[in-house]
PDB file of C-alpha atoms and ligand atoms in Angstrom:
ATOM      1  CA  MET A   1     -17.005 -27.590  -4.705  1.00 54.00           C
ATOM      2  CA  PHE A   2     -18.987 -27.891  -7.874  1.00 58.00           C
ATOM      3  CA  GLY A   3     -18.797 -26.507 -11.368  1.00 63.00           C
ATOM      4  CA  LEU A   4     -20.329 -26.186 -14.762  1.00 64.00           C
ATOM      5  CA  LYS A   5     -22.601 -28.573 -16.606  1.00 67.00           C
ATOM      6  CA  ALA A   6     -20.651 -31.647 -17.700  1.00 67.00           C
ATOM      7  CA  ASP A   7     -21.891 -31.231 -21.266  1.00 69.00           C
ATOM      8  CA  TRP A   8     -20.889 -27.561 -21.589  1.00 65.00           C
ATOM      9  CA  PRO A   9     -19.600 -27.152 -25.185  1.00 63.00           C
ATOM     10  CA  LEU A  10     -15.895 -26.441 -25.405  1.00 62.00           C
ATOM     11  CA  ASP A  11     -16.139 -24.124 -28.397  1.00 62.00           C
ATOM     12  CA  VAL A  12     -14.417 -20.762 -28.420  1.00 60.00           C
ATOM     13  CA  SER A  13     -16.725 -19.065 -30.911  1.00 66.00           C
ATOM     14  CA  PRO A  14     -18.619 -15.982 -29.695  1.00 78.00           C
ATOM     15  CA  ARG A  15     -21.566 -16.962 -27.543  1.00 86.00           C
ATOM     16  CA  TYR A  16     -24.665 -15.068 -26.496  1.00 94.00           C
ATOM     17  CA  PHE A  17     -25.696 -15.974 -22.990  1.00 96.00           C
ATOM     18  CA  THR A  18     -29.351 -16.080 -22.056  1.00 97.00           C
ATOM     19  CA  LEU A  19     -30.758 -16.019 -18.521  1.00 97.00           C
ATOM     20  CA  GLU A  20     -31.080 -19.811 -18.655  1.00 97.00           C
ATOM     21  CA  ASP A  21     -27.299 -20.085 -19.018  1.00 97.00           C
ATOM     22  CA  TYR A  22     -26.901 -18.750 -15.473  1.00 98.00           C
ATOM     23  CA  GLU A  23     -29.644 -20.862 -13.886  1.00 97.00           C
ATOM     24  CA  GLY A  24     -28.374 -23.701 -11.747  1.00 97.00           C
ATOM     25  CA  GLY A  25     -30.422 -26.095  -9.627  1.00 95.00           C
ATOM     26  CA  GLU A  26     -34.064 -25.339  -8.908  1.00 96.00           C
ATOM     27  CA  PRO A  27     -34.230 -23.010  -5.882  1.00 97.00           C
ATOM     28  CA  ARG A  28     -35.489 -24.739  -2.754  1.00 96.00           C
ATOM     29  CA  TRP A  29     -36.207 -21.591  -0.780  1.00 98.00           C
ATOM     30  CA  CYS A  30     -39.713 -21.219   0.709  1.00 97.00           C
ATOM     31  CA  PRO A  31     -42.361 -19.740  -1.614  1.00 96.00           C
ATOM     32  CA  GLY A  32     -42.237 -15.942  -1.480  1.00 95.00           C
ATOM     33  CA  CYS A  33     -38.730 -15.860   0.018  1.00 97.00           C
ATOM     34  CA  GLY A  34     -36.911 -12.629  -0.824  1.00 97.00           C
ATOM     35  CA  ASP A  35     -33.828 -14.639  -1.791  1.00 98.00           C
ATOM     36  CA  LEU A  36     -35.486 -15.433  -5.121  1.00 98.00           C
ATOM     37  CA  ALA A  37     -35.588 -11.768  -6.170  1.00 98.00           C
ATOM     38  CA  ILE A  38     -31.895 -11.372  -5.374  1.00 98.00           C
ATOM     39  CA  LEU A  39     -30.962 -14.463  -7.369  1.00 98.00           C
ATOM     40  CA  THR A  40     -32.953 -13.213 -10.355  1.00 98.00           C
ATOM     41  CA  ALA A  41     -31.273  -9.784 -10.177  1.00 98.00           C
ATOM     42  CA  VAL A  42     -27.783 -11.332 -10.178  1.00 98.00           C
ATOM     43  CA  GLN A  43     -28.621 -13.614 -13.114  1.00 98.00           C
ATOM     44  CA  ARG A  44     -29.972 -10.610 -14.989  1.00 98.00           C
ATOM     45  CA  ILE A  45     -26.742  -8.651 -14.389  1.00 98.00           C
ATOM     46  CA  CYS A  46     -24.672 -11.596 -15.638  1.00 98.00           C
ATOM     47  CA  ARG A  47     -26.827 -11.817 -18.764  1.00 98.00           C
ATOM     48  CA  ASP A  48     -26.851  -8.059 -19.391  1.00 98.00           C
ATOM     49  CA  GLU A  49     -23.086  -7.868 -18.980  1.00 97.00           C
ATOM     50  CA  GLN A  50     -22.621 -11.096 -20.975  1.00 97.00           C
ATOM     51  CA  ILE A  51     -20.193 -12.486 -18.414  1.00 97.00           C
ATOM     52  CA  PRO A  52     -19.235 -16.033 -19.426  1.00 97.00           C
ATOM     53  CA  PRO A  53     -20.532 -18.399 -16.708  1.00 97.00           C
ATOM     54  CA  GLU A  54     -17.085 -19.967 -16.405  1.00 96.00           C
ATOM     55  CA  LYS A  55     -15.702 -16.543 -15.413  1.00 97.00           C
ATOM     56  CA  ILE A  56     -18.042 -16.209 -12.431  1.00 98.00           C
ATOM     57  CA  VAL A  57     -17.657 -17.654  -8.947  1.00 98.00           C
ATOM     58  CA  SER A  58     -20.483 -17.554  -6.406  1.00 98.00           C
ATOM     59  CA  VAL A  59     -19.274 -17.962  -2.842  1.00 98.00           C
ATOM     60  CA  SER A  60     -21.240 -18.397   0.357  1.00 98.00           C
ATOM     61  CA  GLY A  61     -21.086 -19.543   3.960  1.00 97.00           C
ATOM     62  CA  ILE A  62     -24.038 -21.225   5.688  1.00 97.00           C
ATOM     63  CA  GLY A  63     -27.676 -20.180   5.921  1.00 97.00           C
ATOM     64  CA  CYS A  64     -30.698 -19.908   3.651  1.00 97.00           C
ATOM     65  CA  SER A  65     -28.962 -17.253   1.539  1.00 97.00           C
ATOM     66  CA  SER A  66     -25.878 -19.392   1.311  1.00 97.00           C
ATOM     67  CA  ARG A  67     -27.653 -21.890  -0.905  1.00 97.00           C
ATOM     68  CA  PHE A  68     -27.170 -19.223  -3.594  1.00 98.00           C
ATOM     69  CA  PRO A  69     -24.196 -20.864  -5.405  1.00 98.00           C
ATOM     70  CA  HIS A  70     -26.276 -24.025  -5.994  1.00 98.00           C
ATOM     71  CA  TYR A  71     -28.745 -21.979  -8.011  1.00 98.00           C
ATOM     72  CA  MET A  72     -26.157 -20.304 -10.229  1.00 98.00           C
ATOM     73  CA  ASN A  73     -24.781 -22.219 -13.190  1.00 98.00           C
ATOM     74  CA  THR A  74     -21.309 -20.866 -12.505  1.00 98.00           C
ATOM     75  CA  TYR A  75     -18.402 -22.042 -10.444  1.00 98.00           C
ATOM     76  CA  GLY A  76     -19.388 -21.994  -6.829  1.00 98.00           C
ATOM     77  CA  PHE A  77     -18.187 -22.600  -3.319  1.00 98.00           C
ATOM     78  CA  HIS A  78     -20.673 -23.302  -0.523  1.00 97.00           C
ATOM     79  CA  GLY A  79     -18.304 -23.036   2.396  1.00 94.00           C
ATOM     80  CA  LEU A  80     -18.276 -23.137   6.157  1.00 96.00           C
ATOM     81  CA  HIS A  81     -20.357 -20.928   8.420  1.00 96.00           C
ATOM     82  CA  GLY A  82     -19.021 -17.357   8.309  1.00 96.00           C
ATOM     83  CA  ARG A  83     -16.119 -18.264   6.049  1.00 97.00           C
ATOM     84  CA  ALA A  84     -17.313 -16.972   2.683  1.00 98.00           C
ATOM     85  CA  PHE A  85     -14.976 -13.965   2.865  1.00 98.00           C
ATOM     86  CA  PRO A  86     -11.614 -15.726   3.252  1.00 97.00           C
ATOM     87  CA  VAL A  87     -12.582 -18.115   0.444  1.00 98.00           C
ATOM     88  CA  ALA A  88     -13.653 -15.236  -1.813  1.00 98.00           C
ATOM     89  CA  CYS A  89     -10.525 -13.206  -0.975  1.00 97.00           C
ATOM     90  CA  GLY A  90      -8.360 -16.239  -1.723  1.00 96.00           C
ATOM     91  CA  ILE A  91      -9.993 -16.724  -5.103  1.00 97.00           C
ATOM     92  CA  LYS A  92      -9.706 -13.032  -5.983  1.00 96.00           C
ATOM     93  CA  SER A  93      -6.104 -12.780  -4.889  1.00 95.00           C
ATOM     94  CA  ARG A  94      -4.996 -15.442  -7.373  1.00 92.00           C
ATOM     95  CA  ARG A  95      -7.661 -15.019 -10.075  1.00 94.00           C
ATOM     96  CA  PRO A  96      -8.463 -11.296 -10.295  1.00 94.00           C
ATOM     97  CA  ASP A  97      -9.966 -11.910 -13.734  1.00 95.00           C
ATOM     98  CA  LEU A  98     -12.963 -13.735 -12.232  1.00 97.00           C
ATOM     99  CA  THR A  99     -16.233 -12.044 -11.231  1.00 98.00           C
ATOM    100  CA  LEU A 100     -17.172 -12.798  -7.638  1.00 98.00           C
ATOM    101  CA  PHE A 101     -20.604 -12.721  -6.020  1.00 98.00           C
ATOM    102  CA  VAL A 102     -20.675 -13.390  -2.292  1.00 98.00           C
ATOM    103  CA  ALA A 103     -23.977 -14.353  -0.652  1.00 98.00           C
ATOM    104  CA  THR A 104     -24.088 -14.116   3.118  1.00 98.00           C
ATOM    105  CA  GLY A 105     -26.812 -13.802   5.736  1.00 98.00           C
ATOM    106  CA  ASP A 106     -27.078 -11.728   8.897  1.00 98.00           C
ATOM    107  CA  GLY A 107     -26.124 -14.715  11.047  1.00 96.00           C
ATOM    108  CA  ASP A 108     -23.340 -15.843   8.737  1.00 97.00           C
ATOM    109  CA  CYS A 109     -21.762 -12.403   8.202  1.00 98.00           C
ATOM    110  CA  CYS A 110     -22.536 -10.493  11.387  1.00 98.00           C
ATOM    111  CA  SER A 111     -22.016 -13.248  13.943  1.00 97.00           C
ATOM    112  CA  ILE A 112     -19.642 -16.120  13.226  1.00 96.00           C
ATOM    113  CA  GLY A 113     -18.082 -14.360  10.230  1.00 97.00           C
ATOM    114  CA  THR A 114     -17.510 -10.964  11.827  1.00 97.00           C
ATOM    115  CA  ALA A 115     -13.708 -11.062  11.888  1.00 97.00           C
ATOM    116  CA  HIS A 116     -13.543 -12.131   8.247  1.00 98.00           C
ATOM    117  CA  TRP A 117     -16.126  -9.541   7.267  1.00 98.00           C
ATOM    118  CA  VAL A 118     -14.201  -6.675   8.878  1.00 98.00           C
ATOM    119  CA  HIS A 119     -10.871  -7.633   7.324  1.00 98.00           C
ATOM    120  CA  ALA A 120     -12.401  -8.307   3.916  1.00 98.00           C
ATOM    121  CA  ILE A 121     -13.745  -4.733   3.923  1.00 98.00           C
ATOM    122  CA  ARG A 122     -10.235  -3.485   4.696  1.00 98.00           C
ATOM    123  CA  TYR A 123      -8.651  -5.638   1.968  1.00 98.00           C
ATOM    124  CA  ASN A 124     -11.129  -4.081  -0.455  1.00 98.00           C
ATOM    125  CA  MET A 125     -10.836  -6.903  -2.977  1.00 97.00           C
ATOM    126  CA  ASP A 126     -13.025  -6.556  -6.021  1.00 98.00           C
ATOM    127  CA  MET A 127     -16.250  -8.497  -5.335  1.00 98.00           C
ATOM    128  CA  THR A 128     -19.978  -7.932  -4.916  1.00 98.00           C
ATOM    129  CA  VAL A 129     -21.153  -8.834  -1.432  1.00 98.00           C
ATOM    130  CA  MET A 130     -24.851  -9.258  -0.754  1.00 98.00           C
ATOM    131  CA  LEU A 131     -25.965  -9.322   2.856  1.00 98.00           C
ATOM    132  CA  PHE A 132     -29.353 -11.053   2.824  1.00 98.00           C
ATOM    133  CA  ASP A 133     -30.668  -9.502   6.042  1.00 98.00           C
ATOM    134  CA  ASN A 134     -33.885 -11.160   7.232  1.00 97.00           C
ATOM    135  CA  HIS A 135     -33.029 -10.535  10.911  1.00 97.00           C
ATOM    136  CA  VAL A 136     -33.246 -14.187  11.890  1.00 97.00           C
ATOM    137  CA  TYR A 137     -31.526 -17.551  11.473  1.00 97.00           C
ATOM    138  CA  GLY A 138     -33.949 -19.099   8.980  1.00 96.00           C
ATOM    139  CA  LEU A 139     -32.131 -22.278   7.924  1.00 96.00           C
ATOM    140  CA  THR A 140     -31.906 -23.548  11.494  1.00 95.00           C
ATOM    141  CA  LYS A 141     -35.511 -22.558  12.107  1.00 95.00           C
ATOM    142  CA  ASN A 142     -35.827 -19.200  13.791  1.00 96.00           C
ATOM    143  CA  GLN A 143     -33.166 -18.214  16.264  1.00 97.00           C
ATOM    144  CA  THR A 144     -32.213 -14.650  17.215  1.00 97.00           C
ATOM    145  CA  SER A 145     -29.555 -13.234  14.881  1.00 97.00           C
ATOM    146  CA  PRO A 146     -27.272 -10.236  15.508  1.00 98.00           C
ATOM    147  CA  THR A 147     -29.629  -8.016  13.505  1.00 98.00           C
ATOM    148  CA  SER A 148     -32.885  -9.203  15.135  1.00 97.00           C
ATOM    149  CA  PRO A 149     -34.750  -6.148  16.411  1.00 97.00           C
ATOM    150  CA  LYS A 150     -35.133  -5.834  20.158  1.00 97.00           C
ATOM    151  CA  GLY A 151     -38.287  -7.631  21.260  1.00 97.00           C
ATOM    152  CA  LEU A 152     -38.505 -10.027  18.277  1.00 96.00           C
ATOM    153  CA  SER A 153     -39.813 -13.366  19.501  1.00 96.00           C
ATOM    154  CA  THR A 154     -37.710 -16.301  18.282  1.00 96.00           C
ATOM    155  CA  ASN A 155     -36.986 -19.860  19.410  1.00 96.00           C
ATOM    156  CA  THR A 156     -34.011 -18.695  21.446  1.00 96.00           C
ATOM    157  CA  HIS A 157     -35.809 -15.640  22.847  1.00 97.00           C
ATOM    158  CA  PRO A 158     -39.529 -16.499  22.927  1.00 96.00           C
ATOM    159  CA  GLU A 159     -40.179 -13.490  25.124  1.00 96.00           C
ATOM    160  CA  GLY A 160     -38.313 -11.202  22.737  1.00 96.00           C
ATOM    161  CA  ALA A 161     -34.693 -10.474  21.810  1.00 97.00           C
ATOM    162  CA  TRP A 162     -33.002  -8.569  24.627  1.00 96.00           C
ATOM    163  CA  LEU A 163     -30.291  -6.633  22.861  1.00 97.00           C
ATOM    164  CA  PRO A 164     -30.484  -3.783  20.388  1.00 96.00           C
ATOM    165  CA  PRO A 165     -29.497  -5.042  16.911  1.00 97.00           C
ATOM    166  CA  LEU A 166     -26.071  -4.750  15.351  1.00 98.00           C
ATOM    167  CA  ASN A 167     -26.035  -2.247  12.492  1.00 98.00           C
ATOM    168  CA  PRO A 168     -24.311  -3.837   9.446  1.00 98.00           C
ATOM    169  CA  LEU A 169     -24.004  -0.525   7.608  1.00 98.00           C
ATOM    170  CA  GLY A 170     -22.523   1.256  10.600  1.00 98.00           C
ATOM    171  CA  VAL A 171     -19.954  -1.499  11.122  1.00 98.00           C
ATOM    172  CA  THR A 172     -18.952  -1.559   7.458  1.00 98.00           C
ATOM    173  CA  LEU A 173     -18.657   2.212   7.266  1.00 98.00           C
ATOM    174  CA  GLY A 174     -16.418   2.199  10.328  1.00 98.00           C
ATOM    175  CA  VAL A 175     -13.727   0.003   8.782  1.00 98.00           C
ATOM    176  CA  THR A 176     -10.610   1.598   7.318  1.00 97.00           C
ATOM    177  CA  ASN A 177     -10.520   1.428   3.516  1.00 98.00           C
ATOM    178  CA  VAL A 178     -14.270   0.881   3.101  1.00 98.00           C
ATOM    179  CA  SER A 179     -15.107   1.611  -0.528  1.00 98.00           C
ATOM    180  CA  PHE A 180     -18.776   0.910  -1.387  1.00 98.00           C
ATOM    181  CA  VAL A 181     -21.801   0.609   0.891  1.00 98.00           C
ATOM    182  CA  ALA A 182     -25.415   0.528  -0.253  1.00 98.00           C
ATOM    183  CA  GLN A 183     -28.801  -0.554   1.044  1.00 98.00           C
ATOM    184  CA  THR A 184     -31.834  -1.827  -0.820  1.00 98.00           C
ATOM    185  CA  VAL A 185     -34.936  -3.988  -0.392  1.00 98.00           C
ATOM    186  CA  ASP A 186     -35.891  -7.221  -2.120  1.00 97.00           C
ATOM    187  CA  TRP A 187     -39.457  -6.102  -2.858  1.00 97.00           C
ATOM    188  CA  ASN A 188     -38.465  -3.276  -5.186  1.00 97.00           C
ATOM    189  CA  PRO A 189     -36.889  -5.195  -8.120  1.00 97.00           C
ATOM    190  CA  ALA A 190     -35.907  -2.017  -9.998  1.00 97.00           C
ATOM    191  CA  HIS A 191     -34.026  -0.544  -7.046  1.00 98.00           C
ATOM    192  CA  LEU A 192     -32.528  -3.929  -6.145  1.00 98.00           C
ATOM    193  CA  LEU A 193     -31.264  -4.435  -9.698  1.00 98.00           C
ATOM    194  CA  ALA A 194     -29.887  -0.889 -10.017  1.00 98.00           C
ATOM    195  CA  THR A 195     -28.091  -1.229  -6.667  1.00 98.00           C
ATOM    196  CA  LEU A 196     -26.514  -4.575  -7.513  1.00 98.00           C
ATOM    197  CA  GLN A 197     -25.539  -3.263 -10.955  1.00 98.00           C
ATOM    198  CA  ALA A 198     -23.722  -0.330  -9.337  1.00 98.00           C
ATOM    199  CA  ALA A 199     -22.083  -2.691  -6.818  1.00 98.00           C
ATOM    200  CA  HIS A 200     -20.943  -4.987  -9.601  1.00 98.00           C
ATOM    201  CA  LYS A 201     -19.496  -2.095 -11.618  1.00 98.00           C
ATOM    202  CA  HIS A 202     -17.581  -0.713  -8.644  1.00 98.00           C
ATOM    203  CA  LYS A 203     -13.979  -1.893  -8.452  1.00 97.00           C
ATOM    204  CA  GLY A 204     -13.479  -2.967  -4.860  1.00 98.00           C
ATOM    205  CA  PHE A 205     -15.428  -4.591  -2.031  1.00 98.00           C
ATOM    206  CA  SER A 206     -19.035  -3.623  -2.716  1.00 98.00           C
ATOM    207  CA  PHE A 207     -21.208  -4.240   0.311  1.00 98.00           C
ATOM    208  CA  VAL A 208     -24.961  -4.244  -0.231  1.00 98.00           C
ATOM    209  CA  ARG A 209     -27.316  -4.803   2.666  1.00 98.00           C
ATOM    210  CA  ILE A 210     -30.606  -6.121   1.319  1.00 98.00           C
ATOM    211  CA  LEU A 211     -33.662  -6.165   3.562  1.00 98.00           C
ATOM    212  CA  GLN A 212     -34.904  -9.618   2.703  1.00 97.00           C
ATOM    213  CA  ARG A 213     -38.333 -10.996   3.447  1.00 97.00           C
ATOM    214  CA  CYS A 214     -38.615 -14.311   5.245  1.00 97.00           C
ATOM    215  CA  PRO A 215     -42.305 -15.171   4.993  1.00 97.00           C
ATOM    216  CA  THR A 216     -41.734 -18.254   7.141  1.00 97.00           C
ATOM    217  CA  TYR A 217     -40.311 -16.613  10.283  1.00 96.00           C
ATOM    218  CA  THR A 218     -40.488 -12.836  10.027  1.00 92.00           C
ATOM    219  CA  GLY A 219     -43.446 -12.632   7.683  1.00 86.00           C
ATOM    220  CA  LYS A 220     -44.853  -9.283   8.790  1.00 90.00           C
ATOM    221  CA  MET A 221     -41.601  -7.476   9.520  1.00 93.00           C
ATOM    222  CA  TYR A 222     -41.637  -5.293   6.392  1.00 94.00           C
ATOM    223  CA  ASP A 223     -45.416  -4.987   5.918  1.00 94.00           C
ATOM    224  CA  GLU A 224     -45.456  -1.363   7.027  1.00 95.00           C
ATOM    225  CA  MET A 225     -42.546  -0.421   4.743  1.00 95.00           C
ATOM    226  CA  GLN A 226     -44.148  -2.196   1.817  1.00 95.00           C
ATOM    227  CA  GLN A 227     -47.562  -0.652   2.318  1.00 95.00           C
ATOM    228  CA  ASP A 228     -46.270   2.824   3.056  1.00 95.00           C
ATOM    229  CA  PRO A 229     -43.031   3.649   1.178  1.00 94.00           C
ATOM    230  CA  SER A 230     -42.654   6.858   3.209  1.00 95.00           C
ATOM    231  CA  HIS A 231     -40.914   4.625   5.775  1.00 97.00           C
ATOM    232  CA  LEU A 232     -38.054   4.496   3.260  1.00 97.00           C
ATOM    233  CA  ASN A 233     -35.800   7.412   2.379  1.00 98.00           C
ATOM    234  CA  LEU A 234     -34.615   7.249  -1.226  1.00 98.00           C
ATOM    235  CA  LEU A 235     -31.061   8.569  -1.478  1.00 98.00           C
ATOM    236  CA  THR A 236     -30.481  10.515  -4.661  1.00 98.00           C
ATOM    237  CA  HIS A 237     -27.363  11.964  -6.275  1.00 98.00           C
ATOM    238  CA  ASP A 238     -25.869  12.005  -9.763  1.00 97.00           C
ATOM    239  CA  LYS A 239     -23.097   9.722  -8.413  1.00 96.00           C
ATOM    240  CA  GLY A 240     -25.626   7.489  -6.625  1.00 97.00           C
ATOM    241  CA  ILE A 241     -28.032   4.714  -7.631  1.00 97.00           C
ATOM    242  CA  GLN A 242     -30.103   5.781 -10.619  1.00 96.00           C
ATOM    243  CA  VAL A 243     -33.637   4.431 -10.871  1.00 95.00           C
ATOM    244  CA  ASP A 244     -36.406   5.104 -13.332  1.00 95.00           C
ATOM    245  CA  PRO A 245     -38.306   8.306 -12.392  1.00 95.00           C
ATOM    246  CA  ALA A 246     -41.537   6.259 -12.216  1.00 94.00           C
ATOM    247  CA  VAL A 247     -39.921   4.054  -9.549  1.00 93.00           C
ATOM    248  CA  ALA A 248     -38.438   7.023  -7.692  1.00 95.00           C
ATOM    249  CA  LYS A 249     -41.883   8.645  -7.609  1.00 94.00           C
ATOM    250  CA  MET A 250     -43.076   5.931  -5.193  1.00 93.00           C
ATOM    251  CA  TYR A 251     -40.905   7.429  -2.472  1.00 95.00           C
ATOM    252  CA  LYS A 252     -42.254  10.601  -0.937  1.00 94.00           C
ATOM    253  CA  THR A 253     -39.205  10.830   1.291  1.00 96.00           C
ATOM    254  CA  GLN A 254     -36.075  11.527  -0.718  1.00 97.00           C
ATOM    255  CA  GLN A 255     -32.738  12.995   0.217  1.00 98.00           C
ATOM    256  CA  GLU A 256     -29.818  14.136  -1.871  1.00 98.00           C
ATOM    257  CA  HIS A 257     -26.683  12.563  -0.447  1.00 98.00           C
ATOM    258  CA  ASN A 258     -23.166  12.716  -1.887  1.00 98.00           C
ATOM    259  CA  PRO A 259     -21.755   9.175  -1.695  1.00 98.00           C
ATOM    260  CA  LEU A 260     -18.253  10.575  -1.127  1.00 98.00           C
ATOM    261  CA  ASP A 261     -19.382  12.002   2.219  1.00 98.00           C
ATOM    262  CA  LEU A 262     -18.316   9.327   4.724  1.00 98.00           C
ATOM    263  CA  ALA A 263     -19.458  11.224   7.825  1.00 98.00           C
ATOM    264  CA  GLY A 264     -22.848  11.831   6.191  1.00 98.00           C
ATOM    265  CA  ALA A 265     -23.096   8.122   5.316  1.00 98.00           C
ATOM    266  CA  GLN A 266     -22.294   7.118   8.908  1.00 98.00           C
ATOM    267  CA  LYS A 267     -25.044   9.405  10.123  1.00 98.00           C
ATOM    268  CA  LEU A 268     -27.525   7.970   7.611  1.00 98.00           C
ATOM    269  CA  ALA A 269     -26.606   4.416   8.633  1.00 98.00           C
ATOM    270  CA  LEU A 270     -28.040   5.100  12.096  1.00 97.00           C
ATOM    271  CA  GLU A 271     -31.445   6.056  10.743  1.00 97.00           C
ATOM    272  CA  HIS A 272     -34.249   3.495  10.882  1.00 94.00           C
ATOM    273  CA  ASP A 273     -37.442   5.351  10.075  1.00 95.00           C
ATOM    274  CA  PRO A 274     -37.368   6.378   7.368  1.00 97.00           C
ATOM    275  CA  LEU A 275     -34.724   3.854   6.438  1.00 97.00           C
ATOM    276  CA  PRO A 276     -32.253   5.116   3.808  1.00 98.00           C
ATOM    277  CA  ILE A 277     -32.037   3.098   0.590  1.00 98.00           C
ATOM    278  CA  GLY A 278     -29.491   3.763  -2.121  1.00 98.00           C
ATOM    279  CA  LEU A 279     -25.786   4.461  -2.165  1.00 98.00           C
ATOM    280  CA  LEU A 280     -24.480   5.574   1.211  1.00 98.00           C
ATOM    281  CA  PHE A 281     -20.795   5.613   0.393  1.00 98.00           C
ATOM    282  CA  CYS A 282     -18.564   5.098  -2.620  1.00 98.00           C
ATOM    283  CA  ASP A 283     -14.911   5.973  -3.057  1.00 98.00           C
ATOM    284  CA  PRO A 284     -13.533   4.471  -6.275  1.00 96.00           C
ATOM    285  CA  ASP A 285      -9.969   5.447  -5.374  1.00 97.00           C
ATOM    286  CA  ARG A 286      -9.469   3.204  -2.338  1.00 97.00           C
ATOM    287  CA  PRO A 287      -6.628   0.700  -2.847  1.00 96.00           C
ATOM    288  CA  CYS A 288      -7.602  -2.882  -3.707  1.00 96.00           C
ATOM    289  CA  TYR A 289      -5.462  -5.595  -2.155  1.00 95.00           C
ATOM    290  CA  ASN A 290      -5.910  -7.894  -5.163  1.00 91.00           C
ATOM    291  CA  ASP A 291      -3.983  -5.357  -7.260  1.00 91.00           C
ATOM    292  CA  HIS A 292      -0.930  -6.253  -5.141  1.00 90.00           C
ATOM    293  CA  THR A 293      -1.461  -9.986  -4.848  1.00 89.00           C
ATOM    294  CA  ALA A 294      -1.875 -10.294  -8.604  1.00 84.00           C
ATOM    295  CA  VAL A 295       1.379  -8.536  -9.525  1.00 83.00           C
ATOM    296  CA  GLY A 296       3.476 -10.743 -11.806  1.00 83.00           C
ATOM    297  CA  MET A 297       0.793 -13.392 -12.203  1.00 83.00           C
ATOM    298  CA  ASP A 298       0.931 -13.138 -15.985  1.00 83.00           C
ATOM    299  CA  MET A 299       4.704 -13.762 -16.074  1.00 87.00           C
ATOM    300  CA  PRO A 300       5.861 -16.745 -18.137  1.00 91.00           C
ATOM    301  CA  VAL A 301       6.343 -19.895 -16.030  1.00 91.00           C
ATOM    302  CA  GLU A 302      10.130 -19.875 -16.698  1.00 93.00           C
ATOM    303  CA  ASP A 303      10.422 -16.341 -15.269  1.00 91.00           C
ATOM    304  CA  LYS A 304       8.382 -17.367 -12.226  1.00 88.00           C
ATOM    305  CA  LEU A 305      10.707 -20.320 -11.626  1.00 92.00           C
ATOM    306  CA  THR A 306      13.794 -18.122 -12.000  1.00 93.00           C
ATOM    307  CA  ALA A 307      12.360 -15.607  -9.506  1.00 89.00           C
ATOM    308  CA  LEU A 308      11.512 -18.438  -7.103  1.00 89.00           C
ATOM    309  CA  GLU A 309      14.998 -19.910  -7.316  1.00 93.00           C
ATOM    310  CA  LYS A 310      16.489 -16.476  -6.710  1.00 92.00           C
ATOM    311  CA  GLU A 311      14.362 -16.073  -3.594  1.00 92.00           C
ATOM    312  CA  LEU A 312      15.251 -19.534  -2.314  1.00 94.00           C
ATOM    313  CA  ASP A 313      18.957 -18.824  -2.885  1.00 94.00           C
ATOM    314  CA  ARG A 314      18.705 -16.138  -0.227  1.00 92.00           C
ATOM    315  CA  PHE A 315      18.214 -18.866   2.360  1.00 92.00           C
ATOM    316  CA  ALA A 316      21.053 -21.119   1.126  1.00 87.00           C
ATOM    317  CA  ILE A 317      23.713 -21.874   3.760  1.00 80.00           C
TER     318      ILE A 317
HETATM  319  S1  LIG B 401     -36.744 -19.791   6.109  1.00 50.98           S
HETATM  320 FE1  LIG B 401     -37.088 -17.679   5.452  1.00 50.98          FE
HETATM  321  S2  LIG B 401     -35.148 -17.009   4.549  1.00 50.98           S
HETATM  322 FE2  LIG B 401     -35.108 -19.239   4.695  1.00 50.98          FE
HETATM  323  S3  LIG B 401     -35.811 -19.955   2.683  1.00 50.98           S
HETATM  324 FE3  LIG B 401     -37.605 -19.868   4.037  1.00 50.98          FE
HETATM  325  S4  LIG B 401     -38.467 -17.820   3.689  1.00 50.98           S
HETATM  326 FE4  LIG B 401     -36.402 -17.794   2.892  1.00 50.98          FE
END
């Protein structure tokens, strides 16, 4: 567990936060790693929204992406492998006033963290979840992950991964009470930023799968998509992700999709070429579990003690 700068001024006067106020330790990701673009987008959102750094918590599990909290000058929790979700849900359940960013990788979320991932979707607590999907375990040097495409050569499968990959969007969209699911790519900063902005604004569990480049182990995986944007299908709708028309123009393949259409989103989630980017699903009316866990939290301490004593009296013999 780590926190803010020791010399942070304790004044309560209005402050204007600059990007530097959200910058933590110097990122130690490999040069060209897609993680850097995601970090920059989150810091930009924090600055644009003027969220006080002490009101933000960055939570992660284990993996390259999970170094994220070290690079944010906010409160942070770099937890155990696959356990970012229970930590984040715990924080949100008692401190709903805090802004939560969860950084998780395809190994962390879709393998060891699967049970927590599924139930966190159902709890629908208000947080922005970023799945950094590079299709490989990068931190431990190139093993097959649940999202590795069939045939990808890794240290654990030098002759190629045997199984078809798990589909993170399909899984998320299949969980009861799912409320926000989007997909974007790290190499289009405008779309990445707009997607994370929408995720941050959404009240509930916002799940964003980000195709993330790992130049060290899966260097050429997205070359085709980068060189020929027609491999991506830009989802458009007035309730969807809005990008500048100049950015949208890059994508010859576009499709209008109503984010309230769950069946349509599930169908889109199965598509790989062109791969849909944008908002697949959003229902702002799904119940958030933190609305229940936070009931009565602003009661005076005396009232809390009285209520506690009353409860304990029920067990007196
Ligand atoms: S191994 Fe890959 S994902 Fe990990 S920091 Fe390096 S480039 Fe990024």
